[in-house]
Tab-separated table of C-alpha atoms and ligand atoms in Angstrom:
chain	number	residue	atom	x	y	z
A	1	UNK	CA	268.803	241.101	-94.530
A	2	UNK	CA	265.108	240.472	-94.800
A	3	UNK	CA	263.771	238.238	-92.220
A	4	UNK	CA	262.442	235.203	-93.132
A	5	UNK	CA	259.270	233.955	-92.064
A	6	UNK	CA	260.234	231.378	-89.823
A	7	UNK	CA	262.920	233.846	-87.861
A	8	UNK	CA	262.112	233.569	-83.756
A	9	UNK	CA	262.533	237.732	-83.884
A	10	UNK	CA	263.110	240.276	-86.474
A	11	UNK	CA	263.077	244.028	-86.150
A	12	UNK	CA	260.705	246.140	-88.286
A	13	UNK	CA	262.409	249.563	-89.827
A	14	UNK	CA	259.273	252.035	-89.959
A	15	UNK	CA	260.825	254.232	-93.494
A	16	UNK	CA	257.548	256.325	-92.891
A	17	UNK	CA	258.855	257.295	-88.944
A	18	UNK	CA	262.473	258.174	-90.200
A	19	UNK	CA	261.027	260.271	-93.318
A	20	UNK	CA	258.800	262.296	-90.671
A	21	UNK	CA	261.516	262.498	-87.921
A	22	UNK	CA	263.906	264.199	-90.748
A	23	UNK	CA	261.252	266.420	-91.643
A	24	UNK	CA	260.387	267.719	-88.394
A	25	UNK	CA	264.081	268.126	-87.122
A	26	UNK	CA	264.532	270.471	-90.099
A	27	UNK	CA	261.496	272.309	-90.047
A	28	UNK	CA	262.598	272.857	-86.480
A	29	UNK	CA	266.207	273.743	-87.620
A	30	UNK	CA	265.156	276.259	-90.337
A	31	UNK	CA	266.699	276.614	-93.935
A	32	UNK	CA	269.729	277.831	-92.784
A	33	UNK	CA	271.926	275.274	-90.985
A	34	UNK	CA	273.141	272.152	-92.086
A	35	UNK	CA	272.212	268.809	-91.686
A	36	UNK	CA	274.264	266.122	-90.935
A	37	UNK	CA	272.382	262.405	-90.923
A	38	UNK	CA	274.454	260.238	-88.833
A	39	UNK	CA	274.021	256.557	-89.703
A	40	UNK	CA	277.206	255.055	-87.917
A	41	UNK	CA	277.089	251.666	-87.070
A	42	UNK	CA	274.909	250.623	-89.857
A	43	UNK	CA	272.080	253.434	-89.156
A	44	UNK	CA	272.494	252.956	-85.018
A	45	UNK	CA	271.283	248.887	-85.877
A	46	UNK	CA	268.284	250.482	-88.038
A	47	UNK	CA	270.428	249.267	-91.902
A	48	UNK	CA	271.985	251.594	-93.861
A	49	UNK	CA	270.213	249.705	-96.869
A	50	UNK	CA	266.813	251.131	-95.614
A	51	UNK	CA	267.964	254.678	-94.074
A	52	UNK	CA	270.174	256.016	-96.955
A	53	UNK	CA	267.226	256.084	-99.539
A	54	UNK	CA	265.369	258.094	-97.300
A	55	UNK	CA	268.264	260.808	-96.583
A	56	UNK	CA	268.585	260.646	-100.677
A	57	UNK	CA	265.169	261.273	-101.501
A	58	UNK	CA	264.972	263.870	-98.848
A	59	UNK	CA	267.807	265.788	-99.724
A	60	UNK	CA	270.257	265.000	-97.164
A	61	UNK	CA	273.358	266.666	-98.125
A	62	UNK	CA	275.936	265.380	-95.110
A	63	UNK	CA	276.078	262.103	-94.261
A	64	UNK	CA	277.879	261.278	-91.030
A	65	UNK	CA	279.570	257.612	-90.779
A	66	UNK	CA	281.997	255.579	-88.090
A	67	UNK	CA	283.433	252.371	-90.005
A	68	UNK	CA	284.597	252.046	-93.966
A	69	UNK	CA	281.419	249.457	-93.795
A	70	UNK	CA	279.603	251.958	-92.968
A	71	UNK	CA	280.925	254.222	-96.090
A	72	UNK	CA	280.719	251.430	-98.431
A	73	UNK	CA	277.017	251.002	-97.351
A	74	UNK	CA	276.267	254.531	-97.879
A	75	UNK	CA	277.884	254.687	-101.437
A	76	UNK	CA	275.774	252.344	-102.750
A	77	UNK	CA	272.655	253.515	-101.751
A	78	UNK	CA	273.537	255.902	-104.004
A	79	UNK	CA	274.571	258.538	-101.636
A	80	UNK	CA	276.748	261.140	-103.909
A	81	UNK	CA	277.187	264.000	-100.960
A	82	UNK	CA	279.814	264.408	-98.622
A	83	UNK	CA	281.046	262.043	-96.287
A	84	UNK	CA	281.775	262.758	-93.014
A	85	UNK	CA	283.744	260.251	-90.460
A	86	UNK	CA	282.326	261.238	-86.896
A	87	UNK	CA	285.645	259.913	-85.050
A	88	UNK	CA	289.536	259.501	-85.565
A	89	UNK	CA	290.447	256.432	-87.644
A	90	UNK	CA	293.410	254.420	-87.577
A	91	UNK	CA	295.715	254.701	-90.573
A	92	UNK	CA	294.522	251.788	-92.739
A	93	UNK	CA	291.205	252.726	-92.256
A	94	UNK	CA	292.477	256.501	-93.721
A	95	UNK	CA	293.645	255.051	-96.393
A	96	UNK	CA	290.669	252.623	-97.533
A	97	UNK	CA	288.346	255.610	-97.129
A	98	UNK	CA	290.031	257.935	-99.791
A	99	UNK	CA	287.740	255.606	-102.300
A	100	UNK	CA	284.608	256.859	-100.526
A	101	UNK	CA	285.782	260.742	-100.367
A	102	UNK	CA	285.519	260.338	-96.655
A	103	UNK	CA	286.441	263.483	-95.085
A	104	UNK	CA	288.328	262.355	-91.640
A	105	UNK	CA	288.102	263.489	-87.950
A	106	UNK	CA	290.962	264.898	-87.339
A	107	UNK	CA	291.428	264.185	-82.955
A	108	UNK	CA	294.465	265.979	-82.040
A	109	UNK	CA	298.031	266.859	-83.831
A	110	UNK	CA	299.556	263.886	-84.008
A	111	UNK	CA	296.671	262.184	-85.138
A	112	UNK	CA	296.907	264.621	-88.148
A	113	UNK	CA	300.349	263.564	-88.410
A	114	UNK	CA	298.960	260.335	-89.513
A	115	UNK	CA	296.344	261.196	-91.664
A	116	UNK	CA	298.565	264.176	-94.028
A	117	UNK	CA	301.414	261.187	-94.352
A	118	UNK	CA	298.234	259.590	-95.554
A	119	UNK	CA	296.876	261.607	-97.753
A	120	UNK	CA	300.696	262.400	-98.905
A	121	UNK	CA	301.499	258.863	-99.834
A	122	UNK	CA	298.507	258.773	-102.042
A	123	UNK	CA	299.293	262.292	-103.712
A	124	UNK	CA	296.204	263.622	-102.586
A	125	UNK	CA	294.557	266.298	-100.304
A	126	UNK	CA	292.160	264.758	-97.789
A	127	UNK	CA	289.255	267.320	-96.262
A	128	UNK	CA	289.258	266.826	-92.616
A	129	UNK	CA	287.452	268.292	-89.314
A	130	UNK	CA	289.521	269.462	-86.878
A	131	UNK	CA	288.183	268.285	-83.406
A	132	UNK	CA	288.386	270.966	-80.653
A	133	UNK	CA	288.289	270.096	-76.841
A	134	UNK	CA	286.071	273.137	-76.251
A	135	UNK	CA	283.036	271.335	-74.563
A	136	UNK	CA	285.369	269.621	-72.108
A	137	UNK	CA	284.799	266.035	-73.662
A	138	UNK	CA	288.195	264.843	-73.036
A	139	UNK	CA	287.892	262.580	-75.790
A	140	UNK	CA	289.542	263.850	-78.804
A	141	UNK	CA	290.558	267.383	-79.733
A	142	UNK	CA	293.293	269.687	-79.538
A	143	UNK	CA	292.627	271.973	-76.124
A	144	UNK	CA	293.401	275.284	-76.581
A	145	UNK	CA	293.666	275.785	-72.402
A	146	UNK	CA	296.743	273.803	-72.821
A	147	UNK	CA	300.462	275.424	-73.804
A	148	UNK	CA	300.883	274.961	-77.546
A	149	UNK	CA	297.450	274.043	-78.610
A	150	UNK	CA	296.613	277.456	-80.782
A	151	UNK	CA	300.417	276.254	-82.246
A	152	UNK	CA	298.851	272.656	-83.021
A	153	UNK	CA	295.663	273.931	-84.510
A	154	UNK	CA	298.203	276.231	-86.549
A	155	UNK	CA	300.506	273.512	-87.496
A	156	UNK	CA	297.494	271.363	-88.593
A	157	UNK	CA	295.521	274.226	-90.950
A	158	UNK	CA	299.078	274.597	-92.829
A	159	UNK	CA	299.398	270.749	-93.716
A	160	UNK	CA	299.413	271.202	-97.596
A	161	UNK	CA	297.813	267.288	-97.668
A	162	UNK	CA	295.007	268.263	-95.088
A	163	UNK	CA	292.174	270.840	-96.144
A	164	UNK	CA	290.521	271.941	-92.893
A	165	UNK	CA	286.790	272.322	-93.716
A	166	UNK	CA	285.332	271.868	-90.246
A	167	UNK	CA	286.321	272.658	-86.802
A	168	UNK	CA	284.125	270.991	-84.427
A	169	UNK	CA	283.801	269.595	-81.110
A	170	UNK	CA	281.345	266.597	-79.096
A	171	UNK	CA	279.166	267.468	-76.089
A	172	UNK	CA	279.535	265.027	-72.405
A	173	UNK	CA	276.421	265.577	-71.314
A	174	UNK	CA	272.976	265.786	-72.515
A	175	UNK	CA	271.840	268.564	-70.068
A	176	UNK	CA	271.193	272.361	-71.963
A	177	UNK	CA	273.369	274.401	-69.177
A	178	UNK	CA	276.511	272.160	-69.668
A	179	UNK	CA	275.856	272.456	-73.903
A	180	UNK	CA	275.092	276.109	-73.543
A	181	UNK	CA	278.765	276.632	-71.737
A	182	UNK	CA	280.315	274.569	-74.018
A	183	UNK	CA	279.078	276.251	-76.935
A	184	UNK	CA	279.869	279.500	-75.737
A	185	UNK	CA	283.332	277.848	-75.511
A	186	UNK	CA	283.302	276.660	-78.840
A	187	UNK	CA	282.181	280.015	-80.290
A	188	UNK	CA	285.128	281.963	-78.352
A	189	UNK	CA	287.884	279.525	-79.429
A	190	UNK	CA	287.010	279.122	-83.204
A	191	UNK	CA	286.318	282.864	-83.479
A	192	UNK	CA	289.934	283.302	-82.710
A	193	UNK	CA	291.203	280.286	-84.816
A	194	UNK	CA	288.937	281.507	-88.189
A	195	UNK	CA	290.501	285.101	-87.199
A	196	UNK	CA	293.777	283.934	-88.279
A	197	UNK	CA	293.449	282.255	-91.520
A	198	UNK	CA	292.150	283.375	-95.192
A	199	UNK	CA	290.413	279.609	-95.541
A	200	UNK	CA	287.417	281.115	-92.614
A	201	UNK	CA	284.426	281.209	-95.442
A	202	UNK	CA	285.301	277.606	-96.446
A	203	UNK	CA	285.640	276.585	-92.478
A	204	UNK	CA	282.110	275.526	-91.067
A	205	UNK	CA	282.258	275.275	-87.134
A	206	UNK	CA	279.896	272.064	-86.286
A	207	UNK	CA	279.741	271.056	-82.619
A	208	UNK	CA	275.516	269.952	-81.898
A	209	UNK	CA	274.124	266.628	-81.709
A	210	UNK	CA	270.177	265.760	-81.598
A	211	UNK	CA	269.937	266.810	-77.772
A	212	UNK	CA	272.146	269.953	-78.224
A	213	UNK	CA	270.658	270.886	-81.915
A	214	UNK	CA	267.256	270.829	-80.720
A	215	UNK	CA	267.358	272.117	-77.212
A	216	UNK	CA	269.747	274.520	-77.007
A	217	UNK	CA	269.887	276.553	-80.226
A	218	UNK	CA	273.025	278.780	-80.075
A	219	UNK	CA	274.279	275.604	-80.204
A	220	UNK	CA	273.699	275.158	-84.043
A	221	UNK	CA	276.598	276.863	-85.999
A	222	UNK	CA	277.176	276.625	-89.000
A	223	UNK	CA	276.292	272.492	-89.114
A	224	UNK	CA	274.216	269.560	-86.994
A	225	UNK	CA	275.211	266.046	-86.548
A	226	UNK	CA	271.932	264.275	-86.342
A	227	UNK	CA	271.537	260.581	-85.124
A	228	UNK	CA	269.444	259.892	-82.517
A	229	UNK	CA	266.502	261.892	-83.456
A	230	UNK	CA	266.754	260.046	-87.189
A	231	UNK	CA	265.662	257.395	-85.339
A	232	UNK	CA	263.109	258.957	-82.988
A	233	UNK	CA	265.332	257.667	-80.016
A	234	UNK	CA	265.074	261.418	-78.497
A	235	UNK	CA	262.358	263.485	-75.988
A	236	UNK	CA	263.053	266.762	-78.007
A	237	UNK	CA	260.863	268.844	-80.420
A	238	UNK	CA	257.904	268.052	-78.039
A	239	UNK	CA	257.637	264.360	-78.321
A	240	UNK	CA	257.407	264.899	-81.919
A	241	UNK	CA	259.682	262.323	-83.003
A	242	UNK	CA	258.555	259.059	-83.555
A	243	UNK	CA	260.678	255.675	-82.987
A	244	UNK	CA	261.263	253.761	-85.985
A	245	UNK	CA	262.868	250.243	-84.780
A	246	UNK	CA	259.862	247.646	-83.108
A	247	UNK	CA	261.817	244.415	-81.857
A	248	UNK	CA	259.141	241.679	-82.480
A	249	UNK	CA	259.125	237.924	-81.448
A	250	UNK	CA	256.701	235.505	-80.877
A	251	UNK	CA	255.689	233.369	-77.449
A	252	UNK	CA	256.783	229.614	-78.134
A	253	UNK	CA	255.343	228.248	-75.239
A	254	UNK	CA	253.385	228.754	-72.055
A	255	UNK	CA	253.227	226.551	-69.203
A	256	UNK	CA	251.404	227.261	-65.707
A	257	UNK	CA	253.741	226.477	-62.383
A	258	UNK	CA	252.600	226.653	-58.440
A	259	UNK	CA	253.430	229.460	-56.400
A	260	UNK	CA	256.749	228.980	-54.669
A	261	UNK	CA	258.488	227.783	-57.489
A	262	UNK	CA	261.822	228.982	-58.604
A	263	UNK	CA	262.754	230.216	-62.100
A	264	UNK	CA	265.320	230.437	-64.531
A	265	UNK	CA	268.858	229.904	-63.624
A	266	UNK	CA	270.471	230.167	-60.529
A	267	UNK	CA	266.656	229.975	-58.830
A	268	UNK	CA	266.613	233.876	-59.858
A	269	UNK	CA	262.638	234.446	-59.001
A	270	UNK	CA	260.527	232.291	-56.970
A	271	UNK	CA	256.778	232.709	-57.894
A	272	UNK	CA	254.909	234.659	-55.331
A	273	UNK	CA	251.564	233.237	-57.227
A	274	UNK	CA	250.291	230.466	-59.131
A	275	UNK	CA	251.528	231.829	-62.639
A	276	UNK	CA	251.285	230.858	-66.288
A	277	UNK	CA	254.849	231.707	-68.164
A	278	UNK	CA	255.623	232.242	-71.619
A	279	UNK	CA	258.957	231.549	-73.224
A	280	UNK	CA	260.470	234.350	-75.471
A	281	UNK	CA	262.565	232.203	-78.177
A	282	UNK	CA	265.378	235.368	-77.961
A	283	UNK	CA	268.254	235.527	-75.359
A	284	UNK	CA	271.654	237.342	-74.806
A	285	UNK	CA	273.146	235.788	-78.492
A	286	UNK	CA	270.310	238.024	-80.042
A	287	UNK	CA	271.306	240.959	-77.706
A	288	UNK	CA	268.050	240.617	-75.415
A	289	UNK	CA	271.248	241.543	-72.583
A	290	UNK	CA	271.414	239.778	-69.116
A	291	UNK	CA	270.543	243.671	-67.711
A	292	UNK	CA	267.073	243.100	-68.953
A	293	UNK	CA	266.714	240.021	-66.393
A	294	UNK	CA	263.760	240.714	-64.006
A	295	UNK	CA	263.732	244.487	-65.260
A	296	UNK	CA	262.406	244.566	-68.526
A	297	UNK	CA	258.768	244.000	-69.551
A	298	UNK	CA	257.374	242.620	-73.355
A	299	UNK	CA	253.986	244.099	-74.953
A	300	UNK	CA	251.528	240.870	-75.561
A	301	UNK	CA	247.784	241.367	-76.566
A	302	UNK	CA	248.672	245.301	-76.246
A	303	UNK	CA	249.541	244.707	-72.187
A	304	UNK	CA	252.750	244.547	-70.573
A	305	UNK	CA	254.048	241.362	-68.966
A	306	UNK	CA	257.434	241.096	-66.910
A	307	UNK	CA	260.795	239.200	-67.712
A	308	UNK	CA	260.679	237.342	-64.548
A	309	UNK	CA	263.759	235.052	-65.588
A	310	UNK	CA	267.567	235.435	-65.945
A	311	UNK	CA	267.741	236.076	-69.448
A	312	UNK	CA	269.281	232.572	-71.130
A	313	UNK	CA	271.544	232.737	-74.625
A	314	UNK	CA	267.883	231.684	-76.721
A	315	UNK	CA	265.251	232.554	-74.410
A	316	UNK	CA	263.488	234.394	-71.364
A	317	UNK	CA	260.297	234.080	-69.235
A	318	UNK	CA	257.742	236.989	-68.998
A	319	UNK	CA	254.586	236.365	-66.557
A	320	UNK	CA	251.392	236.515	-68.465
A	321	UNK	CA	249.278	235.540	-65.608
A	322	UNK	CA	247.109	238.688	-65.777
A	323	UNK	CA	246.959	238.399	-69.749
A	324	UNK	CA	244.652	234.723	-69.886
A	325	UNK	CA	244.078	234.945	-73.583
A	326	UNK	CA	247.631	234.981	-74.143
A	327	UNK	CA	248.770	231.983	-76.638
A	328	UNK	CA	251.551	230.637	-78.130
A	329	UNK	CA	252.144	232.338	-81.591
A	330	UNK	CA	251.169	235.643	-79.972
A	331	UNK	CA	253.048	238.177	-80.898
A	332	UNK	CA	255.999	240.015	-78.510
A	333	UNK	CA	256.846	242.812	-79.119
A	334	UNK	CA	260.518	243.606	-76.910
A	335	UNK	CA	260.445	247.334	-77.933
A	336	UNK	CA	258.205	249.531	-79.546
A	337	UNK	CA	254.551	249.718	-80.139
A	338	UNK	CA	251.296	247.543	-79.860
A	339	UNK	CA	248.004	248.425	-80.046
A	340	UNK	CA	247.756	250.947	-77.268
A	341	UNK	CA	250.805	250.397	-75.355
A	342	UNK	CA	254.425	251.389	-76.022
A	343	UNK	CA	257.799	250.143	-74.932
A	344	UNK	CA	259.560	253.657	-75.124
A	345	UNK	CA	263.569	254.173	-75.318
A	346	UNK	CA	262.954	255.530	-71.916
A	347	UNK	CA	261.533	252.279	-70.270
A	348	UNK	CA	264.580	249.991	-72.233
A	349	UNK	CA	266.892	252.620	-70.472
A	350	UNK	CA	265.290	252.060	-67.003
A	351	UNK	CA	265.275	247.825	-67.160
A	352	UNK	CA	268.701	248.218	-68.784
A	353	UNK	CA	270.129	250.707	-66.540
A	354	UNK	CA	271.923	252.561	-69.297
A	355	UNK	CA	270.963	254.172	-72.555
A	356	UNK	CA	268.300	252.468	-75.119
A	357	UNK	CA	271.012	252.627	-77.795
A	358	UNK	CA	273.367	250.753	-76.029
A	359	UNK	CA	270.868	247.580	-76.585
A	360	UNK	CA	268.729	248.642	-79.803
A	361	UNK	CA	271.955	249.208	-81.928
A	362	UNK	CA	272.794	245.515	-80.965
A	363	UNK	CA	269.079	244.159	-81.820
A	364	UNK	CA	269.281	245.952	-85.261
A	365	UNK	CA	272.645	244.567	-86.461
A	366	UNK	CA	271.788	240.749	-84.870
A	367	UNK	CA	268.283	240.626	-85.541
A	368	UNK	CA	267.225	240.020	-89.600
A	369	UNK	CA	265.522	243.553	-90.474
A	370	UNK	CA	262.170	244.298	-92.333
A	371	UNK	CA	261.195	247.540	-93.408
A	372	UNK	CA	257.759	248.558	-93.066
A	373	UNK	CA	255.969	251.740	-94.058
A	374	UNK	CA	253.521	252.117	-90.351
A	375	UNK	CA	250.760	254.545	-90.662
A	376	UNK	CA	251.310	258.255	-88.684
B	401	LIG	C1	277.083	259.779	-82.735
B	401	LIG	C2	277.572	261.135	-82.922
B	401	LIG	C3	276.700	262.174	-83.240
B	401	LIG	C4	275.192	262.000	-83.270
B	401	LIG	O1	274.724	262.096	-81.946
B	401	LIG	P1	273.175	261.879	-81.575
B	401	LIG	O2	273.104	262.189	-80.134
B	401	LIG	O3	272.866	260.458	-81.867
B	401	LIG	O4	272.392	262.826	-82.417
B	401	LIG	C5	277.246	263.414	-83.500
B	401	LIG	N1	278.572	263.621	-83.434
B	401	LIG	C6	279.453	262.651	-83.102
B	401	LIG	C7	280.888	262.964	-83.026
B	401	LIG	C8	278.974	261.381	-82.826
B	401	LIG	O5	279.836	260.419	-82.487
């Protein structure tokens, strides 16, 4: 969706960040291992519409997805490579993806019960990845420290409706001694597994996300699953990475109240000086979440000013005392750049308390989207 003109916030998709970003994960990669661009929940809020071009056009030959949306989306961007789902789906959802030639997640041996009967009601084979709980995830996975998992991996490989083409596994932390064990993990348990079949060459082992691609290389395989760093939501490759969502609103109104006066709901800030506050026309409904409240911070006139208020469903309070130029019709900018300043992942994930991608996902997929092409 484009925004219109008249929308209270939009976010703006910088194509030109994503195109470098993808470029400088695989120069740092090399020619040899392969990349997987994971655009799950509709490009991580960034729209598939405007990322899937630019994995096209660069060459991107693995596309990793969550939802059948998400699929769909992909498809017609144009997308012709292989699919890949990046967790276990439900049945239904199995079924609806054979249109896509989703390969499938496979999380455990039942869970592969469900998708061969599948793939066997259809009368067709479906490629799947066979999740491992090497890295100590605890998620999804068949653990081979328990009695009977080398059976279950076994059982699973000789499905005749399931073609095992991956074997992979998810890191818990992002932290390159906990990534370095697991991988070490990984490589033990799969070298056994690919030991005992004939279908090893056509097997690629896949475990590495952004952190653990780029930080800890042993870590690589045969495959990456790349999201974050798409994005430029990621410290790695030197700071290289650039971060292609700004969330961008305008100041509505400003009005000037007397030191000791209380603000926002439940009298959450009383004014410690005379101060002149500007209301953001963007609350919780547009994913601006109650976290934020007295944490976060907005760029105006290239300067950072302070949410001061409980954030409200259509709008919050920042302080732009110390900005006195500062007007209504100003732009806001909630995350991202302006003129010399920068709200950076890591300052969202400081106000908010938890990751950046926890909120930005949510401003992408509420907010109407514009892509831009920003200047390096
Ligand atoms: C989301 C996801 C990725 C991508 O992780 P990033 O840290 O965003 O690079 C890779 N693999 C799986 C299974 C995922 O769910």
């Amino acid at each position: 969706m484009t925004a219109p003109s008249s929308a209270a916030g939009w976010v703006e998709i910088d194509r030109n960040a994503i195109t470098h970003n993808i470029r400088t994960i695989r120069a740092e990669l090399g020619e040899e291992v392969g990349f997987c661009a994971v655009v799950k929940a509709d490009a991580y809020g960034h729209g598939i519409d405007i990322v899937a071009p630019l994995l096209v056009a660069e060459g991107i030959a693995i596309v990793g997805v969550a939802s059948n949306d998400d699929a769909a989306a992909v498809r017609a961007a144009g997308f012709v490579g292989r699919l890949m789902r990046v967790r276990p789906a439900g049945r239904e959802e199995i079924d609806d993806g054979i249109r896509f030639g989703l390969e499938e997640w496979v999380g455990g041996v039942e869970h592969a019960g469900i998708v061969g009967v599948t793939a066997a009601a259809r009368g067709v084979r479906i490629r799947v990845h066979l999740s491992l709980n090497s890295t100590g995830l605890g998620r999804d996975g068949i653990d081979l420290g328990e009695a009977g998992g080398l059976d279950a991996v076994t059982a699973v490989l000789a499905d005749p409706h399931l073609e095992v083409v991956g074997l992979c596994s998810h890191f818990p932390c992002e932290d390159a001694a906990d990534v370095a064990e697991g991988a070490s993990r990984f490589d033990e348990e799969t070298r056994v597994l690919l030991a005992g079949t004939h279908a090893c060459d056509r097997i690629a082992r896949h475990c590495a996300t952004t952190f653990a691609a780029l930080t800890v290389p042993e870590s690589r395989f045969d495959l990456v699953r790349i999201g974050a760093g798409l994005y430029g939501d990621s410290d790695t490759v030197g700071g290289a990475l650039r971060p292609a969502m700004r969330v961008v609103s305008r100041i509505a109104a400003i009005n000037a109240y007397p030191r000791g006066s209380t603000v926002g709901y439940e009298r959450w800030h009383r004014l410690d000086h005379d101060a002149r506050l500007a209301v953001i026309p963007l609350g919780y409904a547009d994913g601006i979440h109650r976290s934020l409240s007295g944490t976060g911070e907005v760029l105006v006139r290239g300067r950072r000013a302070p949410i001061v208020d409980r954030i409200a469903m259509n709008s919050f309070l920042v302080d732009v005392s110390s900005i006195p130029r500062a007007a209504p019709g100003d732009e806001a900018v909630l995350f991202g750049r302006q003129g010399d300043e920068v709200i950076a992942p890591a300052d969202v994930e400081r106000s908010h308390g938890h990751i950046a991608a926890d909120l930005y996902v949510a401003w992408g997929r509420l907010l109407p989207r514009r892509p831009v092409a920003a200047a390096g």
